[in-house]
Coordinates of C-alpha atoms in Angstrom, one line a residue:
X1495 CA 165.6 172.6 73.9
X1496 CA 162.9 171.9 76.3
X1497 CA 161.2 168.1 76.3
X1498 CA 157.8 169.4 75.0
X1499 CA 159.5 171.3 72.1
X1500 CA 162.1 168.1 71.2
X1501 CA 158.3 166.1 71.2
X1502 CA 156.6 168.5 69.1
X1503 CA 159.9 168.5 66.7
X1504 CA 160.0 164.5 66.5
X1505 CA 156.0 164.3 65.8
X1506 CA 156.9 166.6 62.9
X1507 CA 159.7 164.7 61.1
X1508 CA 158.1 161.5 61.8
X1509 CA 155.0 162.8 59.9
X1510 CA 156.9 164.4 57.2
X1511 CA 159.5 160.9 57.1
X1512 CA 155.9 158.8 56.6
X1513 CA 154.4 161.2 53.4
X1514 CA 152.0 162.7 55.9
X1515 CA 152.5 166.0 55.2
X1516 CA 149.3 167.5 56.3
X1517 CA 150.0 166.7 60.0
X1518 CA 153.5 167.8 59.5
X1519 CA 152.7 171.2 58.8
X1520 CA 150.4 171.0 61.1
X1521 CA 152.5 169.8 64.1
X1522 CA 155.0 172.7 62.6
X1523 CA 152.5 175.7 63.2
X1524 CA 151.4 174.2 66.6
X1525 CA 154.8 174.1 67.6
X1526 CA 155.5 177.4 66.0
X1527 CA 152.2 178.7 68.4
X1528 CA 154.0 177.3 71.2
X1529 CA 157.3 179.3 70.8
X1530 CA 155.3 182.7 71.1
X1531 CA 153.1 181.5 73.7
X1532 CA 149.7 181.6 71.9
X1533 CA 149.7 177.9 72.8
X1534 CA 150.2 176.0 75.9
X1535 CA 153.0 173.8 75.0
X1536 CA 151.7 169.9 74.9
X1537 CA 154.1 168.3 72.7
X1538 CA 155.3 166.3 75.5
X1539 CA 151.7 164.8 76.2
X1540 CA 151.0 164.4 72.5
X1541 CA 154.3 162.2 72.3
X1542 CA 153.1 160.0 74.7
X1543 CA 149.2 159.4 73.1
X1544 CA 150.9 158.6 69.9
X1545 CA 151.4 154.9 70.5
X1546 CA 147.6 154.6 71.8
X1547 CA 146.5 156.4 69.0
X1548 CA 148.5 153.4 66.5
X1549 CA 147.5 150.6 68.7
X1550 CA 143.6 151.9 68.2
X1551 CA 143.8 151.8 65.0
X1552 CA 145.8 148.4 64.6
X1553 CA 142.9 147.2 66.4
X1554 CA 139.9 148.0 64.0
X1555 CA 141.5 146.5 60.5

Protein backbone atom coordinates (compact mmCIF):
# COMPACT_ATOMS: atom_id res chain seq x y z
CA UNK A 1 0.00 0.00 0.00
CA UNK A 2 1.41 3.28 -0.97
CA UNK A 3 2.16 5.99 2.06
CA UNK A 4 -0.65 8.44 0.93
CA UNK A 5 -3.21 5.55 0.82
CA UNK A 6 -1.95 3.99 4.48
CA UNK A 7 -2.59 8.03 5.60
CA UNK A 8 -5.85 8.35 4.02
CA UNK A 9 -6.85 4.80 5.63
CA UNK A 10 -5.51 5.83 9.29
CA UNK A 11 -7.37 9.43 9.06
CA UNK A 12 -10.43 7.28 8.38
CA UNK A 13 -10.39 4.84 11.34
CA UNK A 14 -9.16 7.48 13.66
CA UNK A 15 -12.35 9.43 12.69
CA UNK A 16 -14.56 6.54 12.86
CA UNK A 17 -12.63 5.19 16.46
CA UNK A 18 -13.55 8.99 17.84
CA UNK A 19 -17.65 8.92 16.86
CA UNK A 20 -16.83 11.31 14.00
CA UNK A 21 -18.50 9.64 11.47
CA UNK A 22 -19.07 12.44 9.10
CA UNK A 23 -15.37 12.91 8.31
CA UNK A 24 -15.01 9.17 8.23
CA UNK A 25 -17.07 8.73 5.38
CA UNK A 26 -15.78 11.46 4.14
CA UNK A 27 -12.10 10.62 4.25
CA UNK A 28 -13.56 7.04 2.78
CA UNK A 29 -14.95 8.58 -0.55
CA UNK A 30 -11.76 10.88 -0.88
CA UNK A 31 -9.76 7.97 -0.64
CA UNK A 32 -12.06 5.90 -2.71
CA UNK A 33 -11.60 9.10 -5.48
CA UNK A 34 -8.03 8.58 -5.15
CA UNK A 35 -7.91 4.84 -6.11
CA UNK A 36 -9.57 5.73 -9.62
CA UNK A 37 -7.60 8.69 -10.07
CA UNK A 38 -10.43 11.40 -9.98
CA UNK A 39 -8.28 12.72 -7.17
CA UNK A 40 -4.76 13.56 -6.66
CA UNK A 41 -3.77 11.49 -3.89
CA UNK A 42 -2.98 13.86 -0.62
CA UNK A 43 -3.44 11.59 2.16
CA UNK A 44 0.05 11.77 2.96
CA UNK A 45 -0.01 15.77 3.27
CA UNK A 46 -3.35 15.66 5.14
CA UNK A 47 -1.66 13.24 7.76
CA UNK A 48 0.86 15.52 8.46
CA UNK A 49 -1.68 18.95 8.96
CA UNK A 50 -3.55 16.93 11.35
CA UNK A 51 -1.58 17.65 14.45
CA UNK A 52 -1.64 21.61 13.45
CA UNK A 53 -5.13 21.42 12.93
CA UNK A 54 -5.48 19.85 16.99
CA UNK A 55 -2.99 22.22 18.33
CA UNK A 56 -5.16 25.26 16.71
CA UNK A 57 -7.86 24.36 18.18
CA UNK A 58 -6.36 23.43 21.75
CA UNK A 59 -5.29 26.92 21.43
CA UNK A 60 -8.71 28.86 21.29
CA UNK A 61 -10.69 27.07 24.37
Amino acid sequence: MCTDCEARRKLARDAWVKGKIGEAAGHVTKGAAEMVGLKPKTGGQELARKPERAKATANKE
